[in-house]
Every structure is written in structure tokens, then in C-alpha cells.
Amino acid sequence: MDELKVFAPATVANLSCGFDVLGCCLDNVGDEMIIRKNDLGKLRITKITGQDLPMEIDKNVAGVAVIALLEALESNQGFDIEIHKKIKAGSGIGSSAASSAGAVFAVNKILGEPFSNKELIAFAMQGELLASGNAHADNVAPALLGGFSLVRSYDPLEIISLPVPDDLRFVILHPLIEIKTRDSRSIIKQSVSLKQAIHQWGNLGAFVSALYSSDYELLGRSLTDEIVEPIRSILIPYFDELDKISLENGALGFGISGSGPSVFALCKGESNALKVKNAIQEFYENKDIDFELHLSEINKKGVKIV
Ligand code: HSE
């Protein structure tokens, strides 16, 4: 096998209660990438469509992730990378993570899978470091593993896959304004009070427990964030109204997707998700902001060959 085409999924990081440690993989939103071996002993980005992104390998997140993988193998194998972006940069649904995860997944497969998908996370994190100045794993882990991922520890890196209750659906609203992760990280406070920490770890523990017991109501109650959301939500047009509309229409919970501006409503069942999606659409259509709206199941596989 010398060439592979992959679907590289979008992801929702943080999920309110798990800043930098919790993420989930979406099903029908994502990029396509084509990776093929070349005989030049060189890594090249040969084509990018859909977004204006750097073609230089050391400035492109897919490039640096693959460099990290090839260095670990001490390999000089060359590859050509084509990236067809459907996820917009600065959207909050893991655009850079999709590129990094898709690239290392495909290169690893072509090389005969020297690494497990879990081991690829550390290489894909190099893409996040380039994109945002911080090597967080809460987008690349679910992109590579599917489902929900929890980062128990960054040093050493330990990622735990969590169960996916069958009826969960995400409604994602992406107001078409760009918020760079780097910028939205820079406005967060670097310390939290003990009271805030207690609130946060209680909810994170409850969220994980609710995934195991498929307790949808508890999942919803756990989606709170007193640390990051109050600051970041200021950048998101009509955040409070969207929160209210989602809950009034029966969503389990509502929050910021990753570093925003996308927001998510977590719903139980397709019909409730459709109701929430329609209510959000009706509200946002009257505003002066272009937007994209997605309804997605949870993708249990992560990056896949297409
Ligand atoms: N945990 C990261 C952040 C995710 O919120 O900055 C970025 O998508």
C-alpha cells in the first residue's frame, strides 16, 4: 500500500467540565486527506484545498506531526500530503487536530502500523503545539481513537477511552467568526480557587460516571464550567441566548466547543437534537452573522480510511 485516503473527523474538546482533558469525536464533520509515498526521501505538502494554510512542512500542523513520527522511527521515507479542508481554521471543532491526526494515521498505516493509534497521539500533539503554542491532547486523542477520550495525565501521557451512550447527539453551531486557540488560551486565568476546583472535579467525575451508566440527565447536569466559560463566552455572539434556547428545547446541556466560537448542545436522541437544531437555526437566522449548523452522532472509530 503506497497511498491512502482518510476521513479526519472534527472533535469537541473540553465538554465544559474537562478543560484540556476531555474530548469527543464527531461523525459527519471532517476533512479528507490523501497521503502517498514518494521516492524523494522528502516530506511535501502537495495540495491544500478549502483553506489558506501553509504549504511548508515545518509550518503546517500535518507536516510537523508526521516529522515527529518519522523521527521516532528514524525513517527517511518521503510522503506527499494532500489536505482537503472542510473544517474551518479557528472554528473550535478541532481543525488543526483533524489534519495532524489524519496525517499520522495514514502515514502509520502505509508504514505497516509500527505504532498503535494511542501511540500516535503524542505525534499529533506536535501539530497542536505548532497551532496554539500548547500541546493539548483533547482534540487529537478522540480524533484518533473515536468516542470520548479523557487525558488522565500529560506527563507521562495517559489517555483513557470512555464509553459512548447510544442516544447521544451533538448539535454544533459555528458562528463564522474566527477565534484562534492561541488567543483564546491567552485570556484564561492561570489560577483557580479551591471552590472552583471542587466544583470542576465534582462535575468531571460525574460526567465520566454518567457515560458508564448511560445516565443522560447526570451527563447534562455535569456540563458546567465556572473557570473558562465565563471568560471565553464573552467572545461568542448570543452565547447566553443560545444556552437558554437549547435547554428550553430539551437539550441535556450546552457549552463552548473547544476554544470557540463553536458551541454545542448535547442531546438525547435524534428527534430532540433536530428540535434543538431547528430552534437554534430560527434564532440565529435573524442575526447578522453567517453560521454553519451540524447535527452529529458520536464517531466511535475516529480517523478512518475512505
Ligand atoms: N482544550 C483546548 C482549549 C482545546 O480549550 O484551548 C482547543 O480546541
Short mmCIF file of C-alpha atoms and ligand atoms in Angstrom, two decimals:
data_model
loop_
_atom_site.label_atom_id
_atom_site.label_comp_id
_atom_site.label_asym_id
_atom_site.label_seq_id
_atom_site.Cartn_x
_atom_site.Cartn_y
_atom_site.Cartn_z
CA MET A 1 0.00 0.00 0.00
CA ASP A 2 1.55 3.28 -1.15
CA GLU A 3 -1.42 5.62 -0.94
CA LEU A 4 -4.30 6.18 1.45
CA LYS A 5 -7.32 8.47 1.56
CA VAL A 6 -8.67 9.15 5.03
CA PHE A 7 -11.56 10.99 6.67
CA ALA A 8 -10.19 13.09 9.54
CA PRO A 9 -13.03 13.97 11.93
CA ALA A 10 -13.89 17.15 13.79
CA THR A 11 -13.91 16.93 17.58
CA VAL A 12 -15.43 18.74 20.56
CA ALA A 13 -12.86 19.41 23.28
CA ASN A 14 -13.33 20.35 26.94
CA LEU A 15 -17.05 19.49 27.15
CA SER A 16 -17.38 22.24 29.77
CA CYS A 17 -16.23 20.23 32.79
CA GLY A 18 -12.95 18.90 31.32
CA PHE A 19 -10.78 21.77 30.10
CA ASP A 20 -7.79 20.24 28.27
CA VAL A 21 -8.64 16.70 29.48
CA LEU A 22 -11.93 15.70 27.81
CA GLY A 23 -12.92 15.42 24.15
CA CYS A 24 -15.31 13.66 21.81
CA CYS A 25 -15.25 12.68 18.15
CA LEU A 26 -17.90 13.83 15.65
CA ASP A 27 -19.25 11.67 12.88
CA ASN A 28 -20.14 13.58 9.77
CA VAL A 29 -17.96 16.68 10.01
CA GLY A 30 -14.35 16.36 8.93
CA ASP A 31 -11.58 16.72 6.34
CA GLU A 32 -10.29 14.41 3.67
CA MET A 33 -6.60 13.75 3.24
CA ILE A 34 -4.63 11.76 0.68
CA ILE A 35 -1.19 10.58 1.70
CA ARG A 36 1.15 8.80 -0.69
CA LYS A 37 4.72 7.59 -0.54
CA ASN A 38 7.27 9.34 -2.73
CA ASP A 39 10.79 8.28 -3.73
CA LEU A 40 12.35 11.63 -2.91
CA GLY A 41 13.12 10.92 0.75
CA LYS A 42 11.25 14.17 1.42
CA LEU A 43 8.04 15.18 3.10
CA ARG A 44 5.91 17.52 0.98
CA ILE A 45 2.51 19.18 1.28
CA THR A 46 1.46 18.97 -2.35
CA LYS A 47 -2.07 20.32 -2.23
CA ILE A 48 -4.42 22.12 0.15
CA THR A 49 -8.00 22.94 -0.76
CA GLY A 50 -10.73 24.64 1.27
CA GLN A 51 -8.43 26.79 3.43
CA ASP A 52 -5.44 29.05 3.06
CA LEU A 53 -2.83 27.16 5.10
CA PRO A 54 0.98 26.96 4.93
CA MET A 55 2.46 24.52 2.39
CA GLU A 56 5.85 24.43 4.19
CA ILE A 57 6.05 21.20 6.16
CA ASP A 58 7.54 22.77 9.26
CA LYS A 59 4.77 25.40 9.34
CA ASN A 60 1.89 23.03 8.68
CA VAL A 61 0.39 21.02 11.57
CA ALA A 62 0.14 17.83 9.47
CA GLY A 63 3.77 18.29 8.43
CA VAL A 64 5.17 18.67 11.96
CA ALA A 65 3.10 15.73 13.25
CA VAL A 66 4.48 13.46 10.51
CA ILE A 67 8.03 14.77 11.07
CA ALA A 68 7.71 13.73 14.75
CA LEU A 69 6.51 10.25 13.74
CA LEU A 70 9.28 9.72 11.15
CA GLU A 71 11.94 10.96 13.58
CA ALA A 72 10.77 8.43 16.19
CA LEU A 73 11.23 5.70 13.58
CA GLU A 74 14.50 7.21 12.28
CA SER A 75 12.89 6.87 8.84
CA ASN A 76 13.80 8.82 5.71
CA GLN A 77 10.72 7.71 3.81
CA GLY A 78 9.22 10.54 1.79
CA PHE A 79 5.49 11.30 1.66
CA ASP A 80 3.21 13.64 -0.27
CA ILE A 81 0.31 15.03 1.74
CA GLU A 82 -2.89 16.41 0.21
CA ILE A 83 -5.28 18.15 2.58
CA HIS A 84 -8.87 18.88 1.65
CA LYS A 85 -10.20 21.04 4.47
CA LYS A 86 -13.89 21.08 5.28
CA ILE A 87 -13.34 22.20 8.89
CA LYS A 88 -12.52 25.88 9.06
CA ALA A 89 -9.46 27.02 10.98
CA GLY A 90 -10.33 28.80 14.23
CA SER A 91 -13.74 27.10 14.41
CA GLY A 92 -13.36 25.36 17.78
CA ILE A 93 -14.11 21.90 16.41
CA GLY A 94 -10.56 20.68 16.10
CA SER A 95 -9.46 21.79 12.66
CA SER A 96 -5.72 21.52 13.35
CA ALA A 97 -6.25 18.27 15.27
CA ALA A 98 -8.03 16.68 12.29
CA SER A 99 -5.08 17.50 10.00
CA SER A 100 -2.46 16.26 12.48
CA ALA A 101 -4.39 13.11 13.39
CA GLY A 102 -5.30 12.27 9.78
CA ALA A 103 -1.71 12.64 8.61
CA VAL A 104 -0.08 10.48 11.29
CA PHE A 105 -2.84 7.86 10.99
CA ALA A 106 -2.32 7.48 7.23
CA VAL A 107 1.50 7.52 7.34
CA ASN A 108 1.48 4.93 10.13
CA LYS A 109 -0.85 2.65 8.13
CA ILE A 110 1.28 2.93 4.98
CA LEU A 111 4.38 2.07 7.03
CA GLY A 112 2.73 -1.14 8.30
CA GLU A 113 1.45 0.23 11.62
CA PRO A 114 4.61 0.45 13.73
CA PHE A 115 2.50 2.42 16.25
CA SER A 116 -0.92 1.91 17.83
CA ASN A 117 -3.46 4.72 17.39
CA LYS A 118 -2.92 5.59 21.05
CA GLU A 119 0.83 5.97 20.47
CA LEU A 120 0.13 8.29 17.53
CA ILE A 121 -1.47 10.83 19.87
CA ALA A 122 1.90 12.15 21.05
CA PHE A 123 2.98 12.85 17.44
CA ALA A 124 -0.31 14.54 16.56
CA MET A 125 0.07 16.73 19.66
CA GLN A 126 3.08 18.34 17.98
CA GLY A 127 0.62 19.79 15.46
CA GLU A 128 -1.39 21.30 18.33
CA LEU A 129 1.78 22.77 19.77
CA LEU A 130 2.51 24.48 16.47
CA ALA A 131 -1.08 25.70 16.04
CA SER A 132 -1.77 27.02 19.52
CA GLY A 133 1.51 27.11 21.45
CA ASN A 134 0.28 24.27 23.66
CA ALA A 135 0.39 20.51 23.07
CA HIS A 136 -3.09 19.62 24.33
CA ALA A 137 -4.49 16.17 23.52
CA ASP A 138 -8.22 16.67 23.99
CA ASN A 139 -8.89 17.02 20.24
CA VAL A 140 -6.23 14.71 18.75
CA ALA A 141 -6.99 11.83 21.16
CA PRO A 142 -10.69 11.50 20.24
CA ALA A 143 -9.83 12.16 16.57
CA LEU A 144 -7.51 9.13 16.62
CA LEU A 145 -9.42 6.85 18.99
CA GLY A 146 -13.05 7.82 18.38
CA GLY A 147 -15.66 8.24 21.11
CA PHE A 148 -14.83 10.11 24.30
CA SER A 149 -11.23 10.45 25.50
CA LEU A 150 -10.01 11.50 28.92
CA VAL A 151 -6.45 12.71 29.45
CA ARG A 152 -5.62 11.34 32.90
CA SER A 153 -2.11 12.76 32.72
CA TYR A 154 0.07 14.74 30.33
CA ASP A 155 3.35 13.71 31.91
CA PRO A 156 3.52 10.82 31.39
CA LEU A 157 0.83 10.91 28.72
CA GLU A 158 -2.06 8.64 29.65
CA ILE A 159 -5.29 8.62 27.66
CA ILE A 160 -8.39 6.69 28.67
CA SER A 161 -11.21 5.87 26.24
CA LEU A 162 -14.68 6.20 27.76
CA PRO A 163 -17.98 4.53 26.79
CA VAL A 164 -20.44 6.19 24.41
CA PRO A 165 -24.16 6.03 25.35
CA ASP A 166 -26.07 5.15 22.15
CA ASP A 167 -28.55 8.00 22.03
CA LEU A 168 -26.16 10.93 22.40
CA ARG A 169 -26.21 13.55 19.66
CA PHE A 170 -24.33 16.81 19.24
CA VAL A 171 -25.80 19.95 17.72
CA ILE A 172 -22.94 22.27 16.81
CA LEU A 173 -23.37 25.90 15.89
CA HIS A 174 -20.36 27.52 14.26
CA PRO A 175 -20.76 31.29 14.00
CA LEU A 176 -18.44 32.19 11.13
CA ILE A 177 -16.04 34.35 13.07
CA GLU A 178 -12.51 33.12 13.69
CA ILE A 179 -11.18 32.70 17.22
CA LYS A 180 -7.60 31.49 17.32
CA THR A 181 -6.99 28.90 20.07
CA ARG A 182 -3.74 30.68 20.89
CA ASP A 183 -5.66 33.92 21.57
CA SER A 184 -8.50 32.34 23.48
CA ARG A 185 -5.99 30.50 25.68
CA SER A 186 -4.19 33.74 26.43
CA ILE A 187 -7.26 35.29 28.10
CA ILE A 188 -7.82 32.45 30.58
CA LYS A 189 -6.74 32.99 34.17
CA GLN A 190 -3.77 30.83 35.18
CA SER A 191 -5.00 30.05 38.68
CA VAL A 192 -8.29 28.82 40.11
CA SER A 193 -9.73 28.96 43.61
CA LEU A 194 -10.25 25.82 45.68
CA LYS A 195 -14.02 26.44 45.43
CA GLN A 196 -13.84 26.46 41.62
CA ALA A 197 -11.64 23.35 41.61
CA ILE A 198 -14.10 21.46 43.82
CA HIS A 199 -16.95 22.41 41.51
CA GLN A 200 -14.99 21.34 38.44
CA TRP A 201 -13.68 17.97 39.59
CA GLY A 202 -17.08 17.02 41.03
CA ASN A 203 -18.65 17.57 37.64
CA LEU A 204 -15.86 15.88 35.68
CA GLY A 205 -16.14 12.78 37.87
CA ALA A 206 -19.93 12.81 37.47
CA PHE A 207 -19.62 13.17 33.68
CA VAL A 208 -17.39 10.09 33.46
CA SER A 209 -19.70 8.14 35.77
CA ALA A 210 -22.71 9.16 33.64
CA LEU A 211 -21.03 7.82 30.48
CA TYR A 212 -20.59 4.45 32.18
CA SER A 213 -24.17 4.31 33.48
CA SER A 214 -25.78 5.99 30.40
CA ASP A 215 -27.35 8.47 32.83
CA TYR A 216 -28.29 11.21 30.38
CA GLU A 217 -29.68 13.60 32.98
CA LEU A 218 -26.49 13.38 35.03
CA LEU A 219 -24.44 13.99 31.88
CA GLY A 220 -26.40 17.16 31.31
CA ARG A 221 -26.03 18.37 34.89
CA SER A 222 -22.27 17.78 34.70
CA LEU A 223 -21.82 20.11 31.74
CA THR A 224 -20.84 23.17 33.73
CA ASP A 225 -17.71 25.28 33.75
CA GLU A 226 -17.08 28.12 36.20
CA ILE A 227 -13.45 28.58 35.17
CA VAL A 228 -13.10 29.04 31.42
CA GLU A 229 -16.62 29.54 30.05
CA PRO A 230 -17.36 32.83 31.85
CA ILE A 231 -14.32 34.36 30.14
CA ARG A 232 -14.46 32.79 26.70
CA SER A 233 -18.22 33.08 26.27
CA ILE A 234 -17.85 36.86 26.02
CA LEU A 235 -16.29 36.31 22.56
CA ILE A 236 -19.25 34.26 21.30
CA PRO A 237 -22.21 36.24 19.92
CA TYR A 238 -25.50 35.45 21.76
CA PHE A 239 -23.92 32.75 23.94
CA ASP A 240 -26.40 33.15 26.82
CA GLU A 241 -29.41 33.20 24.50
CA LEU A 242 -28.19 30.05 22.72
CA ASP A 243 -27.70 28.32 26.07
CA LYS A 244 -31.25 29.22 27.12
CA ILE A 245 -32.83 28.19 23.78
CA SER A 246 -31.03 24.82 23.84
CA LEU A 247 -32.11 23.96 27.36
CA GLU A 248 -35.68 25.21 26.78
CA ASN A 249 -35.91 22.86 23.82
CA GLY A 250 -34.80 19.89 25.86
CA ALA A 251 -31.02 19.68 25.35
CA LEU A 252 -29.18 17.89 28.14
CA GLY A 253 -26.57 20.61 28.32
CA PHE A 254 -24.82 23.37 26.41
CA GLY A 255 -21.29 24.73 26.26
CA ILE A 256 -18.36 26.04 24.23
CA SER A 257 -16.76 23.60 21.83
CA GLY A 258 -13.01 23.70 22.42
CA SER A 259 -11.81 27.27 22.33
CA GLY A 260 -14.88 28.52 20.41
CA PRO A 261 -16.55 30.21 18.63
CA SER A 262 -18.45 26.94 18.01
CA VAL A 263 -20.90 25.96 20.72
CA PHE A 264 -22.51 22.61 21.31
CA ALA A 265 -25.80 21.33 22.65
CA LEU A 266 -25.67 17.74 23.86
CA CYS A 267 -28.97 15.98 23.23
CA LYS A 268 -30.62 12.64 23.86
CA GLY A 269 -31.97 11.12 20.67
CA GLU A 270 -32.25 12.28 17.06
CA SER A 271 -35.65 13.94 17.35
CA ASN A 272 -34.65 16.10 20.30
CA ALA A 273 -31.42 17.05 18.55
CA LEU A 274 -33.41 18.08 15.47
CA LYS A 275 -35.72 20.19 17.63
CA VAL A 276 -32.75 21.95 19.25
CA LYS A 277 -31.04 22.42 15.89
CA ASN A 278 -34.18 23.98 14.38
CA ALA A 279 -34.65 26.31 17.35
CA ILE A 280 -31.01 27.48 17.14
CA GLN A 281 -31.34 27.95 13.38
CA GLU A 282 -34.51 30.02 13.75
CA PHE A 283 -32.83 32.23 16.37
CA TYR A 284 -29.53 32.73 14.54
CA GLU A 285 -31.06 33.31 11.09
CA ASN A 286 -32.30 36.67 12.32
CA LYS A 287 -28.85 37.79 13.42
CA ASP A 288 -26.24 39.41 11.25
CA ILE A 289 -23.74 36.56 11.49
CA ASP A 290 -23.17 33.78 8.96
CA PHE A 291 -23.11 30.35 10.54
CA GLU A 292 -22.90 26.63 9.98
CA LEU A 293 -25.02 24.16 11.91
CA HIS A 294 -24.31 20.45 12.30
CA LEU A 295 -26.13 17.55 13.89
CA SER A 296 -23.83 14.64 14.56
CA GLU A 297 -23.75 11.25 16.17
CA ILE A 298 -20.63 10.30 18.05
CA ASN A 299 -18.00 8.68 15.87
CA LYS A 300 -16.69 5.64 17.70
CA LYS A 301 -13.85 4.93 15.26
CA GLY A 302 -12.01 8.22 14.81
CA VAL A 303 -9.93 8.72 11.64
CA LYS A 304 -10.92 6.18 9.02
CA ILE A 305 -9.86 5.03 5.57
CA VAL A 306 -12.31 6.05 2.84
N1 HSE B 1 -8.53 22.42 25.35
C1 HSE B 1 -8.21 23.29 24.26
C2 HSE B 1 -8.62 24.69 24.63
C3 HSE B 1 -8.94 22.83 23.04
O1 HSE B 1 -9.74 24.86 25.10
O2 HSE B 1 -7.84 25.62 24.46
C4 HSE B 1 -8.74 23.69 21.84
O3 HSE B 1 -9.59 23.23 20.81
#
